[in-house]
Coordinates of C-alpha atoms in Angstrom, one line a residue:
M1366 CA -11.5 7.6 -16.7
F1367 CA -15.1 6.4 -17.4
L1368 CA -16.9 2.9 -17.5
T1369 CA -20.5 2.0 -17.7
I1370 CA -22.2 -1.3 -16.8
S1371 CA -25.7 -1.8 -18.3
T1372 CA -28.3 -4.5 -18.1
S1373 CA -31.8 -5.0 -19.2
G1374 CA -34.8 -6.5 -17.4
T1375 CA -38.5 -7.1 -17.1
A1376 CA -41.2 -6.3 -14.7
A1377 CA -40.7 -9.6 -12.9
L1378 CA -36.9 -9.2 -12.9
P1379 CA -36.3 -5.5 -13.1
A1380 CA -33.0 -4.1 -14.5
T1381 CA -32.8 -1.9 -11.3
D1382 CA -31.7 -5.1 -9.4
L1383 CA -28.3 -4.0 -10.7
G1384 CA -28.2 -1.5 -7.7
F1385 CA -28.6 -4.4 -5.3
L1386 CA -25.8 -6.3 -7.0
L1387 CA -23.5 -3.4 -7.0
H1388 CA -24.6 -2.3 -3.5
K1389 CA -25.1 1.2 -4.8
H1390 CA -28.6 2.8 -4.9
P1391 CA -29.8 4.1 -8.3
D1392 CA -31.2 7.2 -6.7
K1393 CA -28.0 8.4 -5.2
A1394 CA -24.7 9.8 -6.6
Q1395 CA -22.0 8.6 -4.5
K1396 CA -18.2 9.3 -4.3
F1397 CA -15.3 7.3 -2.8
S1398 CA -11.8 8.1 -2.0
T1399 CA -9.2 5.8 -3.9
S1400 CA -5.5 5.6 -4.0
Y1401 CA -5.1 8.5 -6.5
G1402 CA -8.2 10.5 -6.7
T1403 CA -12.0 10.2 -6.3
A1404 CA -14.4 7.6 -7.7
H1405 CA -18.0 8.7 -8.5
V1406 CA -20.9 6.2 -9.0
F1407 CA -24.2 7.3 -10.5
Y1408 CA -26.9 5.9 -12.8
P1409 CA -27.6 7.8 -16.0
E1410 CA -30.8 5.5 -16.5
A1411 CA -32.6 3.3 -14.1
D1412 CA -35.9 1.7 -14.7
A1413 CA -37.4 -1.9 -15.0
E1414 CA -36.3 -2.3 -18.6
R1415 CA -32.8 -0.8 -18.5
C1416 CA -30.4 0.3 -15.9
T1417 CA -26.8 1.6 -16.4
A1418 CA -24.3 2.2 -13.5
A1419 CA -21.4 4.6 -14.4
L1420 CA -18.0 4.8 -12.7
L1421 CA -16.2 8.0 -13.2
L1422 CA -12.6 8.1 -11.7
E1423 CA -11.1 11.6 -11.2
V1424 CA -7.4 11.2 -11.0
D1425 CA -5.3 13.5 -8.8
T1426 CA -2.5 13.9 -11.3
V1427 CA -0.2 16.0 -9.0
A1428 CA -0.5 13.4 -6.3
L1429 CA 0.3 10.7 -8.9
V1430 CA 3.4 12.4 -10.1
R1431 CA 4.6 13.3 -6.6
R1432 CA 4.0 9.7 -5.2
G1433 CA 4.9 7.7 -8.1
K1434 CA 7.1 10.0 -10.2
G1435 CA 5.8 8.2 -13.3
K1436 CA 7.9 5.2 -12.8
G1437 CA 5.3 2.7 -11.8
R1438 CA 3.7 3.1 -15.1
G1439 CA 6.7 2.5 -17.2
G1440 CA 7.2 6.2 -18.0
A1441 CA 10.6 7.8 -18.2
P1442 CA 11.3 9.4 -14.9
D1443 CA 13.6 12.0 -16.4
A1444 CA 11.0 13.3 -18.9
A1445 CA 9.5 16.0 -16.7
L1446 CA 6.8 17.1 -19.2
A1447 CA 5.7 13.6 -19.7
Q1448 CA 4.9 13.2 -16.1
Y1449 CA 2.1 15.9 -16.5
V1450 CA 1.2 15.4 -20.1
N1451 CA -0.1 12.0 -20.4
D1452 CA -3.3 9.7 -20.6
R1453 CA -3.5 8.9 -16.9
P1454 CA -6.7 10.9 -16.1
Y1455 CA -8.6 9.6 -19.1
A1456 CA -7.6 6.1 -20.2
A1457 CA -8.5 3.0 -18.3
S1458 CA -5.6 1.4 -16.5
S1459 CA -4.7 -0.2 -13.2
L1460 CA -6.0 3.0 -11.5
L1461 CA -9.6 2.1 -12.8
A1462 CA -9.0 -1.6 -11.9
V1463 CA -8.2 -0.7 -8.3
A1464 CA -11.2 1.7 -8.2
L1465 CA -13.4 -1.1 -9.4
S1466 CA -12.2 -3.6 -6.7
G1467 CA -12.5 -0.9 -4.0
V1468 CA -16.0 0.5 -5.0
F1469 CA -17.6 -2.8 -5.9
S1470 CA -15.7 -5.1 -3.6
S1471 CA -18.8 -7.1 -2.6
A1472 CA -20.0 -7.4 -6.3
L1473 CA -16.6 -8.6 -7.3
R1474 CA -17.0 -11.5 -4.8
G1475 CA -20.5 -12.2 -5.9
V1476 CA -22.0 -11.2 -2.6
C1477 CA -25.5 -9.9 -2.5
N1478 CA -27.6 -10.6 0.6
A1479 CA -30.6 -8.8 -0.8
R1480 CA -30.7 -10.6 -4.2
P1481 CA -28.5 -13.6 -3.8
E1482 CA -30.3 -15.6 -6.6
R1483 CA -29.6 -12.7 -9.0
A1484 CA -26.0 -12.6 -8.1
A1485 CA -25.5 -16.2 -9.0
E1486 CA -27.4 -15.9 -12.3
P1487 CA -26.1 -14.7 -15.8
L1488 CA -27.2 -11.3 -16.7
P1489 CA -27.7 -9.6 -20.0
L1490 CA -24.7 -7.2 -19.7
R1491 CA -23.1 -4.3 -21.8
I1492 CA -19.9 -2.8 -20.6
E1493 CA -18.5 0.3 -22.3
V1494 CA -15.0 1.8 -21.8
P1495 CA -14.6 4.9 -24.0
A1496 CA -10.8 4.9 -23.9
L1497 CA -8.8 1.8 -23.3
P1498 CA -5.1 1.6 -24.0
A1499 CA -4.5 -1.6 -25.9
R1500 CA -0.8 -2.5 -26.5
G1501 CA -1.5 -5.1 -29.1
G1502 CA -4.5 -3.4 -30.7
P1503 CA -8.0 -4.5 -31.2
D1504 CA -6.9 -8.0 -32.2
L1505 CA -5.4 -8.5 -28.7
V1506 CA -8.6 -7.1 -27.0
R1507 CA -10.6 -9.7 -28.9
R1508 CA -8.2 -12.5 -28.1
L1509 CA -8.4 -11.7 -24.4
F1510 CA -12.3 -11.2 -24.0
E1511 CA -13.8 -13.5 -26.7
P1512 CA -12.7 -16.7 -25.1
L1513 CA -14.5 -15.6 -21.9
G1514 CA -17.9 -15.5 -23.6
W1515 CA -18.0 -11.8 -24.6
A1516 CA -19.0 -10.2 -27.9
V1517 CA -16.3 -7.7 -28.4
T1518 CA -16.5 -4.4 -30.3
A1519 CA -13.0 -2.7 -30.3
E1520 CA -13.0 0.4 -32.4
P1521 CA -9.6 2.0 -32.8
V1522 CA -9.3 5.7 -31.8
A1523 CA -7.7 7.9 -34.4
L1524 CA -4.6 9.8 -33.4
D1525 CA -6.3 12.9 -34.9
T1526 CA -9.6 13.0 -36.7
E1527 CA -8.4 16.0 -38.7
F1528 CA -5.4 14.1 -40.0
P1529 CA -6.6 10.5 -40.8
E1530 CA -3.3 9.8 -42.5
W1531 CA -1.6 9.8 -39.2
G1532 CA -3.4 6.5 -38.6
D1533 CA -4.8 5.0 -35.3
S1534 CA -3.6 5.6 -31.7
R1535 CA -3.0 2.7 -29.2
Y1536 CA -6.4 3.3 -27.8
V1537 CA -9.7 1.7 -28.5
R1538 CA -13.5 2.3 -27.6
L1539 CA -14.4 -1.1 -26.1
V1540 CA -18.0 -2.6 -25.9
L1541 CA -18.4 -5.9 -24.3
E1542 CA -21.8 -7.7 -24.4
S1543 CA -22.8 -11.0 -23.0
E1544 CA -25.8 -12.9 -21.6
K1545 CA -23.8 -15.9 -20.2
L1546 CA -21.8 -14.2 -17.4
T1547 CA -22.6 -13.1 -13.8
L1548 CA -21.8 -9.7 -12.8
A1549 CA -19.0 -10.9 -10.4
E1550 CA -17.4 -12.8 -13.5
A1551 CA -17.6 -9.6 -15.6
L1552 CA -15.9 -7.5 -12.9
R1553 CA -13.2 -10.1 -12.4
H1554 CA -12.4 -10.0 -16.1
L1555 CA -12.1 -6.3 -16.1
Y1556 CA -10.1 -6.2 -12.8
V1557 CA -7.3 -8.4 -14.5
L1558 CA -7.5 -7.5 -18.2
L1559 CA -7.7 -3.6 -17.9
P1560 CA -4.1 -3.3 -16.7
V1561 CA -3.0 -6.3 -19.0
L1562 CA -4.0 -4.3 -22.0
D1563 CA -2.5 -1.2 -20.6
D1564 CA 0.7 -3.2 -20.0
A1565 CA 1.6 -1.2 -16.9
K1566 CA 0.6 -0.7 -13.2
H1567 CA 0.8 2.4 -11.1
Y1568 CA 2.1 0.7 -8.1
W1569 CA 4.9 -1.7 -7.1
V1570 CA 4.2 -5.3 -8.2
S1571 CA 5.0 -7.6 -5.1
S1572 CA 4.4 -11.3 -4.4
E1573 CA 0.9 -10.3 -3.1
E1574 CA 0.0 -9.7 -6.7
V1575 CA 0.1 -13.4 -7.4
D1576 CA -2.6 -14.1 -4.9
K1577 CA -4.8 -11.3 -6.4
L1578 CA -4.5 -12.6 -9.8
L1579 CA -5.3 -16.1 -8.8
R1580 CA -8.4 -15.0 -6.8
A1581 CA -9.7 -12.9 -9.7
G1582 CA -8.7 -15.4 -12.2
E1583 CA -10.5 -18.3 -10.5
G1584 CA -12.6 -20.3 -12.9
W1585 CA -11.3 -18.8 -16.3
L1586 CA -7.6 -18.0 -16.1
P1587 CA -6.3 -21.6 -16.0
T1588 CA -7.8 -22.5 -19.2
H1589 CA -7.5 -19.2 -21.0
P1590 CA -5.5 -19.6 -24.3
E1591 CA -3.6 -16.3 -23.5
Q1592 CA -2.9 -17.4 -19.9
K1593 CA 0.9 -16.8 -20.3
L1594 CA 0.5 -13.3 -21.7
I1595 CA -2.1 -12.3 -19.1
T1596 CA 0.0 -13.6 -16.3
S1597 CA 3.3 -11.9 -17.4
R1598 CA 1.6 -8.6 -18.1
Y1599 CA -0.4 -8.5 -14.9
L1600 CA 2.8 -9.2 -12.9
S1601 CA 4.7 -6.4 -14.9
R1602 CA 6.9 -9.1 -16.5
R1603 CA 8.6 -9.9 -13.2
W1604 CA 10.0 -13.4 -14.1
S1605 CA 10.0 -15.0 -10.7
L1606 CA 6.4 -13.9 -10.0
T1607 CA 5.2 -15.1 -13.3
R1608 CA 6.8 -18.6 -12.9
Q1609 CA 5.1 -18.9 -9.5
A1610 CA 1.8 -17.9 -10.8
M1611 CA 2.0 -20.3 -13.9
E1612 CA 3.1 -23.2 -11.5
R1613 CA 0.0 -22.7 -9.3
L1614 CA -2.3 -22.2 -12.3
E1615 CA -1.1 -25.6 -13.8
L1616 CA -1.9 -27.2 -10.6
V1617 CA -5.4 -25.7 -10.9
R1618 CA -5.8 -27.0 -14.4
L1619 CA -4.6 -30.5 -13.5
A1620 CA -6.9 -30.6 -10.5
E1621 CA -9.9 -29.5 -12.7
A1622 CA -9.1 -32.1 -15.3
D1623 CA -8.8 -34.8 -12.7
D1624 CA -12.1 -33.6 -11.0
S1625 CA -10.2 -33.2 -7.6
E1626 CA -9.0 -30.6 -5.2
V1627 CA -5.6 -28.8 -5.6
E1628 CA -4.5 -30.0 -2.2
S1629 CA -5.0 -33.6 -3.2
I1630 CA -2.4 -33.2 -6.0
D1631 CA -0.1 -30.9 -4.4
N1632 CA 0.6 -33.2 -1.5
A1633 CA 4.0 -34.5 -2.1
V1634 CA 5.4 -32.6 0.9
A1635 CA 3.7 -32.3 4.3
E1636 CA 2.3 -28.8 4.7
D1637 CA 4.3 -28.1 7.8
S1638 CA 7.6 -29.6 6.5
D1639 CA 8.9 -26.5 4.7
A1640 CA 6.0 -23.9 4.9
E1641 CA 6.7 -20.6 3.2
E1642 CA 7.2 -18.0 5.9
K1643 CA 4.8 -15.0 6.1
P1644 CA 6.3 -11.7 5.4
T1645 CA 7.5 -10.1 8.6
P1646 CA 5.4 -7.2 9.8
L1647 CA 7.0 -3.7 9.4
A1648 CA 6.6 -3.0 13.1
V1649 CA 8.5 -6.2 13.9
Q1650 CA 11.3 -5.3 11.3
R1651 CA 11.5 -1.8 12.9
R1652 CA 12.1 -3.3 16.4
E1653 CA 14.6 -5.7 15.1
A1654 CA 16.5 -2.8 13.4
V1655 CA 16.4 -0.8 16.7
L1656 CA 17.8 -3.7 18.7
A1657 CA 20.5 -4.4 16.1
A1658 CA 21.6 -0.6 16.3
L1659 CA 21.6 -0.6 20.1
H1660 CA 23.7 -3.7 20.1
A1661 CA 26.2 -2.0 17.7
S1662 CA 26.3 1.0 20.0
G1663 CA 27.2 -1.1 23.2
A1664 CA 24.3 0.7 25.1
A1665 CA 23.3 -1.0 28.4
R1666 CA 20.9 1.7 29.8
V1667 CA 18.2 2.6 27.4
L1668 CA 15.4 5.1 27.2
D1669 CA 12.3 4.5 24.9
L1670 CA 10.9 7.8 24.5
G1671 CA 7.2 7.8 23.3
C1672 CA 7.0 4.0 24.4
G1673 CA 3.3 3.7 23.7
Q1674 CA 2.1 0.3 24.6
G1675 CA 5.5 -1.0 25.5
Q1676 CA 6.3 -3.4 22.6
L1677 CA 10.0 -2.2 22.3
V1678 CA 10.3 -2.1 26.1
Q1679 CA 9.2 -5.7 26.2
A1680 CA 11.6 -6.7 23.4
L1681 CA 14.6 -4.9 25.3
L1682 CA 13.8 -6.6 28.5
K1683 CA 14.1 -10.0 26.9
D1684 CA 17.9 -9.2 26.1
V1685 CA 20.1 -9.5 29.3
R1686 CA 22.6 -7.1 27.5
F1687 CA 20.3 -4.1 28.6
S1688 CA 20.6 -3.7 32.4
E1689 CA 18.0 -0.7 32.6
V1690 CA 15.2 0.0 30.4
V1691 CA 13.0 3.1 30.9
G1692 CA 9.8 3.7 29.0
V1693 CA 8.4 7.3 28.8
D1694 CA 5.0 8.4 27.4
V1695 CA 2.7 11.4 27.8
S1696 CA -0.3 9.0 27.7
V1697 CA -1.3 7.5 31.0
R1698 CA -3.6 5.2 29.3
A1699 CA -0.7 3.9 27.2
L1700 CA 1.6 3.5 30.2
T1701 CA -1.2 1.4 31.8
I1702 CA -1.5 -0.9 28.8
A1703 CA 2.2 -1.1 28.7
S1704 CA 2.2 -2.1 32.4
R1705 CA -0.3 -4.9 31.7
R1706 CA 1.7 -6.1 28.7
L1707 CA 4.9 -6.3 30.7
K1708 CA 3.0 -8.0 33.8
L1709 CA 4.8 -5.5 36.0
D1710 CA 2.6 -6.6 39.0
R1711 CA 3.8 -10.3 38.6
M1712 CA 7.3 -9.6 37.5
G1713 CA 10.2 -11.0 39.6
E1714 CA 12.2 -8.7 41.7
R1715 CA 15.4 -8.9 39.6
Q1716 CA 13.6 -8.3 36.4
A1717 CA 11.4 -5.5 37.9
A1718 CA 14.6 -3.8 38.9
R1719 CA 15.6 -3.5 35.3
V1720 CA 12.5 -1.5 34.0
K1721 CA 10.7 1.7 34.8
L1722 CA 7.7 3.5 33.2
F1723 CA 6.9 7.0 33.8
Q1724 CA 4.9 9.8 32.3
G1725 CA 6.6 12.6 30.7
S1726 CA 6.4 15.1 27.8
L1727 CA 9.2 15.3 25.3
A1728 CA 8.5 18.9 24.8
Y1729 CA 10.1 19.8 28.2
T1730 CA 13.4 19.0 29.7
D1731 CA 13.4 16.3 32.4
N1732 CA 16.4 15.5 34.6
R1733 CA 15.2 12.0 34.9
L1734 CA 16.3 11.4 31.4
K1735 CA 20.0 12.2 31.9
G1736 CA 22.8 9.8 32.2
Y1737 CA 21.6 7.0 29.7
D1738 CA 23.6 5.3 27.1
A1739 CA 20.9 5.4 24.4
A1740 CA 17.5 6.9 23.7
V1741 CA 15.0 5.6 21.0
L1742 CA 12.4 7.8 19.3
S1743 CA 10.6 5.2 17.3
E1744 CA 7.7 6.6 15.2
V1745 CA 7.4 9.5 17.5
I1746 CA 8.5 12.8 15.9
E1747 CA 5.8 12.6 13.1
H1748 CA 3.1 12.9 15.9
L1749 CA 4.4 16.4 16.9
D1750 CA 3.3 19.5 15.3
L1751 CA 6.4 20.9 13.4
P1752 CA 6.6 24.1 15.6
R1753 CA 7.1 21.9 18.6
L1754 CA 9.9 19.8 17.1
P1755 CA 12.7 22.2 18.3
A1756 CA 11.6 21.8 21.9
L1757 CA 11.8 18.0 21.6
E1758 CA 15.3 18.4 20.0
Y1759 CA 16.7 20.3 22.8
A1760 CA 15.0 18.1 25.5
V1761 CA 16.6 15.0 24.0
F1762 CA 19.8 16.1 22.2
G1763 CA 20.6 19.3 24.1
H1764 CA 19.6 18.4 27.9
A1765 CA 19.3 14.6 28.2
R1766 CA 22.3 14.0 25.8
P1767 CA 22.6 10.2 25.6
R1768 CA 25.6 8.8 23.8
T1769 CA 23.3 7.4 21.1
V1770 CA 19.9 8.4 19.8
L1771 CA 17.8 6.4 17.3
V1772 CA 15.1 8.1 15.4
T1773 CA 12.8 6.2 13.0
T1774 CA 9.9 7.8 11.1
P1775 CA 7.8 6.9 7.9
N1776 CA 9.4 7.5 4.5
V1777 CA 6.5 9.3 2.7
E1778 CA 7.9 8.5 -0.7
Y1779 CA 7.1 4.7 0.0
N1780 CA 3.5 5.4 0.5
V1781 CA 2.9 5.1 -3.2
R1782 CA 3.5 1.3 -2.8
W1783 CA 0.4 0.9 -0.7
E1784 CA -2.3 0.9 -3.3
T1785 CA -5.1 1.3 -0.7
L1786 CA -3.7 4.5 0.9
P1787 CA -5.7 7.4 -0.6
A1788 CA -3.7 10.0 -2.5
G1789 CA -2.5 12.7 -0.3
H1790 CA -3.3 10.9 3.0
V1791 CA -0.6 10.1 5.6
R1792 CA -0.3 6.5 7.2
H1793 CA -2.0 7.4 10.6
G1794 CA -4.6 10.0 11.3
D1795 CA -2.5 11.4 14.2
H1796 CA 0.7 12.0 11.9
R1797 CA 1.3 15.6 11.7
F1798 CA 3.7 15.3 8.8
E1799 CA 5.7 12.5 6.9
W1800 CA 9.1 13.3 5.4
T1801 CA 10.8 12.3 2.3
R1802 CA 14.3 10.8 2.6
E1803 CA 15.8 14.2 1.7
E1804 CA 13.8 16.1 4.2
F1805 CA 14.6 13.7 7.1
R1806 CA 18.3 13.7 6.2
T1807 CA 18.3 17.5 6.2
W1808 CA 16.7 17.7 9.5
S1809 CA 18.9 15.0 11.0
A1810 CA 22.1 16.8 9.8
A1811 CA 21.0 20.0 11.2
V1812 CA 20.2 18.5 14.7
A1813 CA 23.6 16.6 14.7
E1814 CA 25.4 19.9 13.8
R1815 CA 23.5 21.9 16.4
Y1816 CA 24.0 19.5 19.3
G1817 CA 27.3 17.9 18.6
Y1818 CA 26.4 14.5 17.2
E1819 CA 27.3 12.5 14.2
V1820 CA 24.6 10.9 12.2
D1821 CA 24.1 7.9 9.9
F1822 CA 21.2 6.5 8.1
E1823 CA 19.9 3.0 7.7
P1824 CA 16.9 1.6 5.8
V1825 CA 14.2 -0.3 7.7
G1826 CA 12.1 -2.8 5.7
P1827 CA 12.5 -3.5 1.9
D1828 CA 14.7 -0.9 0.3
D1829 CA 12.8 -0.2 -2.8
P1830 CA 15.2 0.9 -5.6
E1831 CA 12.8 3.7 -6.7
V1832 CA 11.2 5.1 -3.5
G1833 CA 13.4 3.8 -0.7
P1834 CA 12.4 1.8 2.5
P1835 CA 9.0 2.1 4.2
T1836 CA 10.7 3.3 7.4
Q1837 CA 13.9 5.5 7.7
M1838 CA 16.2 5.4 10.7
A1839 CA 18.8 8.0 11.8
V1840 CA 21.5 6.8 14.2
F1841 CA 23.0 9.7 16.2
H1842 CA 26.4 9.2 18.0
R1843 CA 27.6 11.9 20.4
D1844 CA 30.9 13.7 19.5
E1845 CA 32.8 12.6 22.7
N1846 CA 35.3 15.5 22.2
L1847 CA 32.5 17.8 23.3
G1848 CA 31.5 15.8 26.4
D1849 CA 28.2 16.6 27.7
T1850 CA 28.1 20.1 26.3
P1851 CA 26.5 20.8 22.9
K1852 CA 28.3 22.9 20.2
E1853 CA 25.8 25.6 20.4
A1854 CA 26.4 26.0 24.2
K1855 CA 30.2 26.1 23.8
A1856 CA 29.9 28.7 21.1
A1857 CA 27.8 30.8 23.5

C-alpha cells in the first residue's frame, strides 16, 4: 500500500516544514512495526519549494491470514485461495488507516511543538493514493471528499488494460488537492474515509470504534451530507453501534447550531445517576472466572502457583470459604511485592493463619504442595520454555495431585482483535509461546489422560464467534477412582 502527502512552500515558509508537522525528518528513511507488517516513511523530494512524504506499508500477508483468516475483511473464510490471492498488500484499506494513525499520531492530533503556527494553518496539500478500493465508484469518492473542501480526481482503474471491454475494476487512483485544510484535518479525513470506501475492516469492530470515529470526525462529520453512510460503513454496519454514534453526532450538531456545549444539552439526567459502566479489565474477568470455578469445585485449601504480585491471593483471602491460601512463585521480588500488597506485617492473627507465601520452582517436585484441594496456574505455562513444560506437568499433576487444577493461558487466535499488537508478536515479551484453542485442548487432554484427570474448558472474557475468547481456561478434576496415584504410575 502506498500514499504520498505533498506540499509547496517559499523561502519564508519552506515546504520542508512538512517534516516538522509529521515528526519525521526528511533526510531519514524510517520504518515502524504495525499490526500486520512494516510501515516505511521516506521523502522522494524535499526542498523549500516542494516536499513529499511517502508512506509505504508492507503487509505480512501470511500473518494476516493466520490471525484474521480473512474474515475481518468480509472475505469468505472457506475460500482458501482467496485468503492468499487478494488485494490486501496493495489497495488502501483499514490497514493503511491504522498505519497512518500509528506512524503520524502526533500530526493526526495537530500537535507540533516545533512549528505550532504551521500546524494550525491551512497548507497547500496534494495527497495521492494509487490504488483505492471504492465500493460505490468514483462518484462516491467525490461525494465523500468534496464536501470537506477537496478537489477530487478519482480515475477508475481498468480490470485489464489489454481487454478494455472488460470495463473498470472497483479501484480508483485518487488525487486530493486543497489549500483550505490543515494537515491534521487531512489525516483525519483519510483515517475515517479509507476504510469507509473499502467497506471493510481487518479487525473486530467493538464499541471503542464509536469513540474513535467521533474523535477523528470532530468538526466535519456532524454536518457531512453522507454522515449516515460513513457511520454505518465505518462501524461495519453494526446496527447498535451505528445508532449510538448517530445519536451522539446529533447532539454535537444541535450544540453547534445553538452555539453551546454538548454537556449543556445532554443534561436531562445527572452524570452519576446511571453512568455507563467501563469495560471490566481482562485480568479482573480472569480472577472472577477462577473464583467461580473454585467455588464450583468446593475447594477450601488453594494453591496459587506462580502467584506473581499476589492479586489472586488477595481476592481469595476476601472470601471466607477459602480456609487456607498459599502463594508460590520463583521470584523473590514478586513475593516481596505480594507481601506488601497483602499487608502481611499488619494482618490480624486469624487472617495471617490463612495465608502463606513461599518461594518455589514449578519445574521441581515439592512436598509442601501436597494435600491441597485445588491449584491455580493462571497465566503461568506460557512463561515456560516448551521443553520444561513436562517437568511442571509432573510436579503439579503427578506429584502434588490436588483434586482440582485450573489452568488459564492466552488464546493466540484472539490477538487479531488487538489492532495495536504487531503481527507475529505475543502479548507479553516474556511469553515463550501462545496457543490456539486446538493446541491448548490437545495439551490439556494429554495431561488429563496421563495423570488421571478429567478436563473441561471454559471461555474467559468475550467469546468472539470467530476467534474465541481472549483467555482460555481448562478445569481439571482428578479421577477419584485412582486415588492419589496417576494412571501412568499404576500402569507401570
